[in-house]
Amino acid sequence: MQKSVTSLAFLLLSILIVAFKADTPYQQDIKSWHQKRIEDLKKEEGWLNLAGLIWLEEGVNTIGGDAKNAIVFPADHSDATLGKIILKEGKVSFEADKNTAVYQDEALVSRAELFPYVGKPTVLKHKSLRWFIIQRGDKYAIRLRDLESPYLKGFKGIETFPISQDWKIKAQFFPSVGKKLKITDITGRTYEQESPGKLVFKVNGKEYSLEAVGTKERLHFVFGDLTNKHDSYGGGRFLDVPGPDAEGITYIDFNKSYNPPCAFTPYATCPLPTQENKLAVAITAGEKRYGNH
């Protein structure tokens, strides 16, 4: 009899322990969000496979794996010569060398217009390499991807702070008309970006605010906080927040704070937080520091 009672007590204790450890619906939602974030990073369009950000010179830029090219691709993933990228007065085109296997979608190409483009960039392919053109101010660059990138192969996930619903905070939206934020990126380049307004909220009874970019329907923030010194990425983190309701109310969920692309690769150009978006409080929620970029 004593043995049966002991067994029953042990079973009940086990059930209680399992119940205690089970994720709440809110925790499950955050974990699902983070898992999708990981999957997106690993995709061909993700940030983990970036292998180069190479600025173009006006005129002809030869490309390929040979060091004699003006632009050198990874030699182990490229033929010695692939052709030339031509930049002329803001227009960028590609001309392939003979007998070179460069593709656009699944079609072999001898020539392609790369910039300007409508909609998505024109992507060229060769072996495991993918590349397209980006514009930054008055400069143009090749953004190179390698589907066999060591950053992708070595990726083991991202550590996060413990999930806490306390970091889902009510905020008041204050719209602005015609306001532009002066943004500086990690290369030191400064540009202006329109701001739909800002959010005002409280942490531990103290008021803070964040300036938004994006749209009123989908607010985007680049913010810094006191965890940047040790626990999170030094250049700040990103956060997306749904637009406010009719009374101007929305909720900031800092559990969904995420690292900028520059945390994963040296080949990205990321914006830094504005002075107002450098919060004098430790936001111990969301993604932690990743890598040493």
PDB file of C-alpha atoms in Angstrom:
ATOM      1  CA  MET A   1       0.000   0.000   0.000  1.00  0.00           C
ATOM      2  CA  GLN A   2       2.800   2.360   1.003  1.00  0.00           C
ATOM      3  CA  LYS A   3       4.551   1.615  -2.286  1.00  0.00           C
ATOM      4  CA  SER A   4       1.403   2.493  -4.296  1.00  0.00           C
ATOM      5  CA  VAL A   5       0.998   5.803  -2.470  1.00  0.00           C
ATOM      6  CA  THR A   6       4.641   6.662  -3.096  1.00  0.00           C
ATOM      7  CA  SER A   7       4.321   5.816  -6.796  1.00  0.00           C
ATOM      8  CA  LEU A   8       1.182   7.926  -7.098  1.00  0.00           C
ATOM      9  CA  ALA A   9       2.860  10.868  -5.373  1.00  0.00           C
ATOM     10  CA  PHE A  10       5.848  10.588  -7.696  1.00  0.00           C
ATOM     11  CA  LEU A  11       3.545  10.522 -10.749  1.00  0.00           C
ATOM     12  CA  LEU A  12       1.656  13.613  -9.587  1.00  0.00           C
ATOM     13  CA  LEU A  13       4.927  15.426  -8.920  1.00  0.00           C
ATOM     14  CA  SER A  14       6.157  14.544 -12.416  1.00  0.00           C
ATOM     15  CA  ILE A  15       2.944  15.878 -13.964  1.00  0.00           C
ATOM     16  CA  LEU A  16       3.280  19.116 -12.002  1.00  0.00           C
ATOM     17  CA  ILE A  17       6.901  19.545 -13.106  1.00  0.00           C
ATOM     18  CA  VAL A  18       5.981  18.999 -16.781  1.00  0.00           C
ATOM     19  CA  ALA A  19       3.043  21.409 -16.482  1.00  0.00           C
ATOM     20  CA  PHE A  20       5.270  23.997 -14.832  1.00  0.00           C
ATOM     21  CA  LYS A  21       7.855  23.752 -17.616  1.00  0.00           C
ATOM     22  CA  ALA A  22       5.336  23.882 -20.490  1.00  0.00           C
ATOM     23  CA  ASP A  23       5.460  27.006 -22.619  1.00  0.00           C
ATOM     24  CA  THR A  24       2.619  29.485 -22.380  1.00  0.00           C
ATOM     25  CA  PRO A  25       0.840  30.451 -25.630  1.00  0.00           C
ATOM     26  CA  TYR A  26       2.757  33.742 -25.556  1.00  0.00           C
ATOM     27  CA  GLN A  27       6.119  31.971 -25.235  1.00  0.00           C
ATOM     28  CA  GLN A  28       5.148  29.616 -28.045  1.00  0.00           C
ATOM     29  CA  ASP A  29       4.322  32.614 -30.254  1.00  0.00           C
ATOM     30  CA  ILE A  30       7.713  34.245 -29.599  1.00  0.00           C
ATOM     31  CA  LYS A  31       9.564  30.972 -30.201  1.00  0.00           C
ATOM     32  CA  SER A  32       7.685  30.438 -33.483  1.00  0.00           C
ATOM     33  CA  TRP A  33       8.529  33.977 -34.545  1.00  0.00           C
ATOM     34  CA  HIS A  34      12.196  33.404 -33.743  1.00  0.00           C
ATOM     35  CA  GLN A  35      12.284  30.066 -35.573  1.00  0.00           C
ATOM     36  CA  LYS A  36      10.941  31.734 -38.709  1.00  0.00           C
ATOM     37  CA  ARG A  37      13.577  34.421 -38.291  1.00  0.00           C
ATOM     38  CA  ILE A  38      16.298  31.712 -38.235  1.00  0.00           C
ATOM     39  CA  GLU A  39      14.842  30.046 -41.326  1.00  0.00           C
ATOM     40  CA  ASP A  40      14.749  33.368 -43.190  1.00  0.00           C
ATOM     41  CA  LEU A  41      18.419  34.014 -42.386  1.00  0.00           C
ATOM     42  CA  LYS A  42      19.330  30.650 -43.943  1.00  0.00           C
ATOM     43  CA  LYS A  43      17.421  31.221 -47.183  1.00  0.00           C
ATOM     44  CA  GLU A  44      19.086  32.190 -50.443  1.00  0.00           C
ATOM     45  CA  GLU A  45      17.812  35.744 -49.891  1.00  0.00           C
ATOM     46  CA  GLY A  46      19.006  35.716 -46.253  1.00  0.00           C
ATOM     47  CA  TRP A  47      22.007  37.470 -44.757  1.00  0.00           C
ATOM     48  CA  LEU A  48      24.182  34.489 -43.831  1.00  0.00           C
ATOM     49  CA  ASN A  49      25.458  33.795 -47.352  1.00  0.00           C
ATOM     50  CA  LEU A  50      26.795  37.282 -48.133  1.00  0.00           C
ATOM     51  CA  ALA A  51      30.311  36.954 -49.530  1.00  0.00           C
ATOM     52  CA  GLY A  52      31.139  40.440 -50.760  1.00  0.00           C
ATOM     53  CA  LEU A  53      30.118  44.061 -51.103  1.00  0.00           C
ATOM     54  CA  ILE A  54      32.265  45.387 -53.932  1.00  0.00           C
ATOM     55  CA  TRP A  55      32.046  48.993 -55.113  1.00  0.00           C
ATOM     56  CA  LEU A  56      32.061  49.592 -58.856  1.00  0.00           C
ATOM     57  CA  GLU A  57      34.261  52.040 -60.709  1.00  0.00           C
ATOM     58  CA  GLU A  58      32.800  54.044 -63.577  1.00  0.00           C
ATOM     59  CA  GLY A  59      33.440  52.140 -66.795  1.00  0.00           C
ATOM     60  CA  VAL A  60      34.502  48.499 -67.175  1.00  0.00           C
ATOM     61  CA  ASN A  61      34.974  46.224 -64.139  1.00  0.00           C
ATOM     62  CA  THR A  62      36.212  42.721 -64.956  1.00  0.00           C
ATOM     63  CA  ILE A  63      35.044  39.917 -62.640  1.00  0.00           C
ATOM     64  CA  GLY A  64      36.152  36.362 -61.906  1.00  0.00           C
ATOM     65  CA  GLY A  65      38.256  34.191 -59.615  1.00  0.00           C
ATOM     66  CA  ASP A  66      41.622  35.293 -60.998  1.00  0.00           C
ATOM     67  CA  ALA A  67      43.404  37.985 -58.971  1.00  0.00           C
ATOM     68  CA  LYS A  68      44.044  39.948 -62.178  1.00  0.00           C
ATOM     69  CA  ASN A  69      40.366  40.921 -62.348  1.00  0.00           C
ATOM     70  CA  ALA A  70      39.275  44.332 -61.134  1.00  0.00           C
ATOM     71  CA  ILE A  71      36.738  42.515 -58.942  1.00  0.00           C
ATOM     72  CA  VAL A  72      37.882  39.165 -57.560  1.00  0.00           C
ATOM     73  CA  PHE A  73      35.299  36.514 -56.722  1.00  0.00           C
ATOM     74  CA  PRO A  74      36.107  33.515 -54.452  1.00  0.00           C
ATOM     75  CA  ALA A  75      38.531  31.514 -56.593  1.00  0.00           C
ATOM     76  CA  ASP A  76      37.297  28.127 -55.356  1.00  0.00           C
ATOM     77  CA  HIS A  77      33.742  28.954 -56.468  1.00  0.00           C
ATOM     78  CA  SER A  78      34.382  30.842 -59.707  1.00  0.00           C
ATOM     79  CA  ASP A  79      35.987  30.436 -63.092  1.00  0.00           C
ATOM     80  CA  ALA A  80      39.078  32.568 -63.590  1.00  0.00           C
ATOM     81  CA  THR A  81      37.198  35.082 -65.738  1.00  0.00           C
ATOM     82  CA  LEU A  82      33.452  35.563 -66.040  1.00  0.00           C
ATOM     83  CA  GLY A  83      33.098  38.803 -67.974  1.00  0.00           C
ATOM     84  CA  LYS A  84      32.710  42.450 -67.165  1.00  0.00           C
ATOM     85  CA  ILE A  85      30.342  44.691 -65.251  1.00  0.00           C
ATOM     86  CA  ILE A  86      29.933  48.041 -66.970  1.00  0.00           C
ATOM     87  CA  LEU A  87      28.865  51.128 -65.021  1.00  0.00           C
ATOM     88  CA  LYS A  88      27.963  54.074 -67.201  1.00  0.00           C
ATOM     89  CA  GLU A  89      26.152  57.133 -65.870  1.00  0.00           C
ATOM     90  CA  GLY A  90      24.023  55.236 -63.351  1.00  0.00           C
ATOM     91  CA  LYS A  91      23.308  52.246 -65.579  1.00  0.00           C
ATOM     92  CA  VAL A  92      24.903  48.863 -64.955  1.00  0.00           C
ATOM     93  CA  SER A  93      25.147  45.983 -67.418  1.00  0.00           C
ATOM     94  CA  PHE A  94      26.948  42.644 -67.651  1.00  0.00           C
ATOM     95  CA  GLU A  95      28.759  41.100 -70.612  1.00  0.00           C
ATOM     96  CA  ALA A  96      29.886  37.474 -70.262  1.00  0.00           C
ATOM     97  CA  ASP A  97      33.125  36.011 -71.576  1.00  0.00           C
ATOM     98  CA  LYS A  98      32.793  33.297 -74.197  1.00  0.00           C
ATOM     99  CA  ASN A  99      32.271  29.769 -72.876  1.00  0.00           C
ATOM    100  CA  THR A 100      31.347  31.109 -69.423  1.00  0.00           C
ATOM    101  CA  ALA A 101      28.378  29.597 -67.581  1.00  0.00           C
ATOM    102  CA  VAL A 102      26.560  32.608 -66.109  1.00  0.00           C
ATOM    103  CA  TYR A 103      22.798  32.325 -65.694  1.00  0.00           C
ATOM    104  CA  GLN A 104      19.811  34.576 -65.116  1.00  0.00           C
ATOM    105  CA  ASP A 105      17.109  32.412 -63.586  1.00  0.00           C
ATOM    106  CA  GLU A 106      17.754  29.168 -65.480  1.00  0.00           C
ATOM    107  CA  ALA A 107      18.822  30.727 -68.798  1.00  0.00           C
ATOM    108  CA  LEU A 108      22.426  31.085 -69.909  1.00  0.00           C
ATOM    109  CA  VAL A 109      23.190  34.759 -70.560  1.00  0.00           C
ATOM    110  CA  SER A 110      25.744  36.600 -72.667  1.00  0.00           C
ATOM    111  CA  ARG A 111      24.494  40.057 -71.706  1.00  0.00           C
ATOM    112  CA  ALA A 112      22.132  41.419 -69.049  1.00  0.00           C
ATOM    113  CA  GLU A 113      20.941  44.805 -67.852  1.00  0.00           C
ATOM    114  CA  LEU A 114      21.383  44.862 -64.079  1.00  0.00           C
ATOM    115  CA  PHE A 115      20.512  48.395 -62.976  1.00  0.00           C
ATOM    116  CA  PRO A 116      18.162  50.176 -62.804  1.00  0.00           C
ATOM    117  CA  TYR A 117      15.554  47.467 -62.326  1.00  0.00           C
ATOM    118  CA  VAL A 118      11.829  47.312 -61.614  1.00  0.00           C
ATOM    119  CA  GLY A 119      10.715  45.273 -58.607  1.00  0.00           C
ATOM    120  CA  LYS A 120      13.325  42.749 -57.508  1.00  0.00           C
ATOM    121  CA  PRO A 121      17.012  43.040 -58.494  1.00  0.00           C
ATOM    122  CA  THR A 122      18.302  41.139 -61.514  1.00  0.00           C
ATOM    123  CA  VAL A 123      20.323  38.247 -60.055  1.00  0.00           C
ATOM    124  CA  LEU A 124      23.087  36.472 -61.962  1.00  0.00           C
ATOM    125  CA  LYS A 125      24.330  32.975 -61.054  1.00  0.00           C
ATOM    126  CA  HIS A 126      27.563  31.054 -61.455  1.00  0.00           C
ATOM    127  CA  LYS A 127      28.187  27.819 -59.561  1.00  0.00           C
ATOM    128  CA  SER A 128      27.380  28.603 -55.894  1.00  0.00           C
ATOM    129  CA  LEU A 129      27.677  32.380 -56.435  1.00  0.00           C
ATOM    130  CA  ARG A 130      24.823  34.868 -56.835  1.00  0.00           C
ATOM    131  CA  TRP A 131      25.207  38.598 -57.408  1.00  0.00           C
ATOM    132  CA  PHE A 132      23.189  41.738 -58.112  1.00  0.00           C
ATOM    133  CA  ILE A 133      23.598  45.503 -57.957  1.00  0.00           C
ATOM    134  CA  ILE A 134      22.763  47.817 -55.068  1.00  0.00           C
ATOM    135  CA  GLN A 135      22.884  51.603 -54.923  1.00  0.00           C
ATOM    136  CA  ARG A 136      24.014  53.607 -51.907  1.00  0.00           C
ATOM    137  CA  GLY A 137      23.780  57.341 -52.497  1.00  0.00           C
ATOM    138  CA  ASP A 138      25.674  58.015 -55.711  1.00  0.00           C
ATOM    139  CA  LYS A 139      27.673  54.786 -55.476  1.00  0.00           C
ATOM    140  CA  TYR A 140      26.947  51.338 -56.933  1.00  0.00           C
ATOM    141  CA  ALA A 141      28.152  47.964 -55.719  1.00  0.00           C
ATOM    142  CA  ILE A 142      27.956  44.246 -56.406  1.00  0.00           C
ATOM    143  CA  ARG A 143      26.309  42.391 -53.551  1.00  0.00           C
ATOM    144  CA  LEU A 144      27.756  38.898 -53.764  1.00  0.00           C
ATOM    145  CA  ARG A 145      26.241  35.786 -52.222  1.00  0.00           C
ATOM    146  CA  ASP A 146      27.820  32.363 -51.869  1.00  0.00           C
ATOM    147  CA  LEU A 147      25.457  29.482 -51.129  1.00  0.00           C
ATOM    148  CA  GLU A 148      28.467  27.672 -49.647  1.00  0.00           C
ATOM    149  CA  SER A 149      29.499  30.606 -47.476  1.00  0.00           C
ATOM    150  CA  PRO A 150      31.385  29.741 -44.263  1.00  0.00           C
ATOM    151  CA  TYR A 151      29.077  32.150 -42.390  1.00  0.00           C
ATOM    152  CA  LEU A 152      26.112  30.029 -43.478  1.00  0.00           C
ATOM    153  CA  LYS A 153      27.788  26.692 -42.829  1.00  0.00           C
ATOM    154  CA  GLY A 154      29.005  27.794 -39.407  1.00  0.00           C
ATOM    155  CA  PHE A 155      25.673  29.199 -38.251  1.00  0.00           C
ATOM    156  CA  LYS A 156      24.447  27.565 -35.024  1.00  0.00           C
ATOM    157  CA  GLY A 157      21.490  29.791 -34.144  1.00  0.00           C
ATOM    158  CA  ILE A 158      21.139  32.939 -32.049  1.00  0.00           C
ATOM    159  CA  GLU A 159      20.998  33.082 -28.273  1.00  0.00           C
ATOM    160  CA  THR A 160      18.154  35.147 -26.824  1.00  0.00           C
ATOM    161  CA  PHE A 161      17.267  36.710 -23.507  1.00  0.00           C
ATOM    162  CA  PRO A 162      14.600  34.809 -21.501  1.00  0.00           C
ATOM    163  CA  ILE A 163      11.124  35.460 -22.889  1.00  0.00           C
ATOM    164  CA  SER A 164       9.105  37.725 -20.628  1.00  0.00           C
ATOM    165  CA  GLN A 165       5.715  39.210 -21.372  1.00  0.00           C
ATOM    166  CA  ASP A 166       6.754  42.169 -19.204  1.00  0.00           C
ATOM    167  CA  TRP A 167       8.704  43.386 -22.250  1.00  0.00           C
ATOM    168  CA  LYS A 168       5.513  43.704 -24.295  1.00  0.00           C
ATOM    169  CA  ILE A 169       4.859  47.358 -23.520  1.00  0.00           C
ATOM    170  CA  LYS A 170       1.958  49.680 -24.315  1.00  0.00           C
ATOM    171  CA  ALA A 171       3.007  52.749 -26.330  1.00  0.00           C
ATOM    172  CA  GLN A 172       1.443  55.968 -27.594  1.00  0.00           C
ATOM    173  CA  PHE A 173       2.075  56.985 -31.192  1.00  0.00           C
ATOM    174  CA  PHE A 174       2.690  60.640 -32.055  1.00  0.00           C
ATOM    175  CA  PRO A 175       2.583  61.228 -35.826  1.00  0.00           C
ATOM    176  CA  SER A 176       4.833  63.649 -37.670  1.00  0.00           C
ATOM    177  CA  VAL A 177       4.376  65.216 -41.103  1.00  0.00           C
ATOM    178  CA  GLY A 178       7.341  65.793 -43.367  1.00  0.00           C
ATOM    179  CA  LYS A 179       9.896  64.842 -40.711  1.00  0.00           C
ATOM    180  CA  LYS A 180      13.126  63.261 -41.889  1.00  0.00           C
ATOM    181  CA  LEU A 181      15.636  61.474 -39.708  1.00  0.00           C
ATOM    182  CA  LYS A 182      19.345  61.892 -40.319  1.00  0.00           C
ATOM    183  CA  ILE A 183      20.642  58.323 -40.468  1.00  0.00           C
ATOM    184  CA  THR A 184      24.289  57.297 -40.335  1.00  0.00           C
ATOM    185  CA  ASP A 185      25.330  53.779 -41.314  1.00  0.00           C
ATOM    186  CA  ILE A 186      28.354  51.764 -40.198  1.00  0.00           C
ATOM    187  CA  THR A 187      30.406  52.992 -43.166  1.00  0.00           C
ATOM    188  CA  GLY A 188      29.946  56.578 -41.974  1.00  0.00           C
ATOM    189  CA  ARG A 189      27.611  57.485 -44.824  1.00  0.00           C
ATOM    190  CA  THR A 190      24.757  59.802 -43.782  1.00  0.00           C
ATOM    191  CA  TYR A 191      21.384  60.064 -45.468  1.00  0.00           C
ATOM    192  CA  GLU A 192      17.847  61.162 -44.669  1.00  0.00           C
ATOM    193  CA  GLN A 193      14.840  58.893 -44.206  1.00  0.00           C
ATOM    194  CA  GLU A 194      11.218  59.888 -43.713  1.00  0.00           C
ATOM    195  CA  SER A 195       9.682  59.260 -40.300  1.00  0.00           C
ATOM    196  CA  PRO A 196       5.949  58.664 -39.765  1.00  0.00           C
ATOM    197  CA  GLY A 197       6.295  59.595 -36.083  1.00  0.00           C
ATOM    198  CA  LYS A 198       7.493  58.262 -32.745  1.00  0.00           C
ATOM    199  CA  LEU A 199       6.359  56.019 -29.906  1.00  0.00           C
ATOM    200  CA  VAL A 200       6.379  57.066 -26.250  1.00  0.00           C
ATOM    201  CA  PHE A 201       6.349  54.358 -23.561  1.00  0.00           C
ATOM    202  CA  LYS A 202       7.499  53.591 -20.034  1.00  0.00           C
ATOM    203  CA  VAL A 203       9.981  51.113 -18.612  1.00  0.00           C
ATOM    204  CA  ASN A 204       9.969  50.754 -14.826  1.00  0.00           C
ATOM    205  CA  GLY A 205       7.948  53.951 -14.546  1.00  0.00           C
ATOM    206  CA  LYS A 206      10.367  56.073 -16.588  1.00  0.00           C
ATOM    207  CA  GLU A 207       9.351  57.526 -19.963  1.00  0.00           C
ATOM    208  CA  TYR A 208      11.274  56.818 -23.177  1.00  0.00           C
ATOM    209  CA  SER A 209      10.643  57.361 -26.869  1.00  0.00           C
ATOM    210  CA  LEU A 210      11.693  55.845 -30.194  1.00  0.00           C
ATOM    211  CA  GLU A 211      11.725  57.516 -33.620  1.00  0.00           C
ATOM    212  CA  ALA A 212      10.250  55.352 -36.360  1.00  0.00           C
ATOM    213  CA  VAL A 213      10.971  54.839 -40.019  1.00  0.00           C
ATOM    214  CA  GLY A 214       8.856  52.692 -42.303  1.00  0.00           C
ATOM    215  CA  THR A 215       5.152  53.478 -42.494  1.00  0.00           C
ATOM    216  CA  LYS A 216       2.447  54.274 -39.953  1.00  0.00           C
ATOM    217  CA  GLU A 217       0.990  50.807 -40.655  1.00  0.00           C
ATOM    218  CA  ARG A 218       4.335  49.058 -40.020  1.00  0.00           C
ATOM    219  CA  LEU A 219       6.713  50.974 -37.819  1.00  0.00           C
ATOM    220  CA  HIS A 220      10.401  50.064 -37.956  1.00  0.00           C
ATOM    221  CA  PHE A 221      13.011  51.016 -35.370  1.00  0.00           C
ATOM    222  CA  VAL A 222      16.775  50.911 -35.058  1.00  0.00           C
ATOM    223  CA  PHE A 223      17.503  51.275 -31.354  1.00  0.00           C
ATOM    224  CA  GLY A 224      20.363  51.046 -28.920  1.00  0.00           C
ATOM    225  CA  ASP A 225      20.275  50.289 -25.207  1.00  0.00           C
ATOM    226  CA  LEU A 226      22.607  49.541 -22.308  1.00  0.00           C
ATOM    227  CA  THR A 227      22.905  45.843 -23.216  1.00  0.00           C
ATOM    228  CA  ASN A 228      24.808  46.814 -26.392  1.00  0.00           C
ATOM    229  CA  LYS A 229      28.021  47.127 -24.376  1.00  0.00           C
ATOM    230  CA  HIS A 230      28.244  43.421 -23.543  1.00  0.00           C
ATOM    231  CA  ASP A 231      25.151  41.290 -24.152  1.00  0.00           C
ATOM    232  CA  SER A 232      23.686  42.464 -27.471  1.00  0.00           C
ATOM    233  CA  TYR A 233      25.071  43.720 -30.779  1.00  0.00           C
ATOM    234  CA  GLY A 234      27.118  46.884 -30.314  1.00  0.00           C
ATOM    235  CA  GLY A 235      25.536  48.703 -33.238  1.00  0.00           C
ATOM    236  CA  GLY A 236      22.005  48.349 -31.860  1.00  0.00           C
ATOM    237  CA  ARG A 237      19.106  46.133 -32.833  1.00  0.00           C
ATOM    238  CA  PHE A 238      16.055  46.269 -35.095  1.00  0.00           C
ATOM    239  CA  LEU A 239      12.410  46.061 -34.100  1.00  0.00           C
ATOM    240  CA  ASP A 240       9.133  46.055 -36.047  1.00  0.00           C
ATOM    241  CA  VAL A 241       5.916  47.248 -34.404  1.00  0.00           C
ATOM    242  CA  PRO A 242       2.355  47.168 -35.751  1.00  0.00           C
ATOM    243  CA  GLY A 243       0.748  50.529 -36.467  1.00  0.00           C
ATOM    244  CA  PRO A 244      -1.383  52.231 -33.824  1.00  0.00           C
ATOM    245  CA  ASP A 245      -5.139  51.879 -33.411  1.00  0.00           C
ATOM    246  CA  ALA A 246      -7.630  54.742 -33.720  1.00  0.00           C
ATOM    247  CA  GLU A 247      -6.547  56.090 -30.307  1.00  0.00           C
ATOM    248  CA  GLY A 248      -2.877  55.985 -31.271  1.00  0.00           C
ATOM    249  CA  ILE A 249      -2.113  52.948 -29.107  1.00  0.00           C
ATOM    250  CA  THR A 250       0.126  50.038 -30.064  1.00  0.00           C
ATOM    251  CA  TYR A 251       2.394  47.568 -28.270  1.00  0.00           C
ATOM    252  CA  ILE A 252       6.181  47.310 -28.500  1.00  0.00           C
ATOM    253  CA  ASP A 253       7.293  43.708 -28.029  1.00  0.00           C
ATOM    254  CA  PHE A 254      10.996  43.864 -27.227  1.00  0.00           C
ATOM    255  CA  ASN A 255      11.088  40.046 -27.197  1.00  0.00           C
ATOM    256  CA  LYS A 256      11.096  40.428 -31.002  1.00  0.00           C
ATOM    257  CA  SER A 257      14.186  42.670 -31.067  1.00  0.00           C
ATOM    258  CA  TYR A 258      16.582  41.259 -33.636  1.00  0.00           C
ATOM    259  CA  ASN A 259      20.146  41.707 -34.808  1.00  0.00           C
ATOM    260  CA  PRO A 260      20.880  43.782 -37.923  1.00  0.00           C
ATOM    261  CA  PRO A 261      22.548  42.084 -40.910  1.00  0.00           C
ATOM    262  CA  CYS A 262      25.936  43.493 -39.857  1.00  0.00           C
ATOM    263  CA  ALA A 263      25.906  41.139 -36.856  1.00  0.00           C
ATOM    264  CA  PHE A 264      26.230  38.192 -39.253  1.00  0.00           C
ATOM    265  CA  THR A 265      28.447  39.455 -42.053  1.00  0.00           C
ATOM    266  CA  PRO A 266      31.015  42.178 -42.749  1.00  0.00           C
ATOM    267  CA  TYR A 267      29.404  42.709 -46.174  1.00  0.00           C
ATOM    268  CA  ALA A 268      26.286  44.607 -45.099  1.00  0.00           C
ATOM    269  CA  THR A 269      25.737  48.349 -44.605  1.00  0.00           C
ATOM    270  CA  CYS A 270      23.504  48.821 -41.571  1.00  0.00           C
ATOM    271  CA  PRO A 271      21.970  51.991 -40.120  1.00  0.00           C
ATOM    272  CA  LEU A 272      22.920  53.024 -36.602  1.00  0.00           C
ATOM    273  CA  PRO A 273      20.442  54.313 -34.002  1.00  0.00           C
ATOM    274  CA  THR A 274      19.691  58.030 -33.969  1.00  0.00           C
ATOM    275  CA  GLN A 275      20.588  59.852 -30.785  1.00  0.00           C
ATOM    276  CA  GLU A 276      16.966  59.731 -29.542  1.00  0.00           C
ATOM    277  CA  ASN A 277      16.832  55.981 -30.167  1.00  0.00           C
ATOM    278  CA  LYS A 278      19.766  55.276 -27.821  1.00  0.00           C
ATOM    279  CA  LEU A 279      17.818  54.218 -24.747  1.00  0.00           C
ATOM    280  CA  ALA A 280      19.393  54.769 -21.318  1.00  0.00           C
ATOM    281  CA  VAL A 281      18.001  51.468 -20.062  1.00  0.00           C
ATOM    282  CA  ALA A 282      18.933  47.810 -20.493  1.00  0.00           C
ATOM    283  CA  ILE A 283      16.429  46.045 -22.768  1.00  0.00           C
ATOM    284  CA  THR A 284      17.009  42.469 -21.594  1.00  0.00           C
ATOM    285  CA  ALA A 285      14.770  40.940 -24.249  1.00  0.00           C
ATOM    286  CA  GLY A 286      15.163  39.667 -27.806  1.00  0.00           C
ATOM    287  CA  GLU A 287      18.290  38.486 -29.568  1.00  0.00           C
ATOM    288  CA  LYS A 288      21.693  38.599 -27.938  1.00  0.00           C
ATOM    289  CA  ARG A 289      25.050  39.380 -29.544  1.00  0.00           C
ATOM    290  CA  TYR A 290      26.075  37.162 -32.441  1.00  0.00           C
ATOM    291  CA  GLY A 291      29.629  36.867 -33.782  1.00  0.00           C
ATOM    292  CA  ASN A 292      32.300  39.556 -33.799  1.00  0.00           C
ATOM    293  CA  HIS A 293      31.385  41.695 -36.811  1.00  0.00           C
TER     294      HIS A 293
END
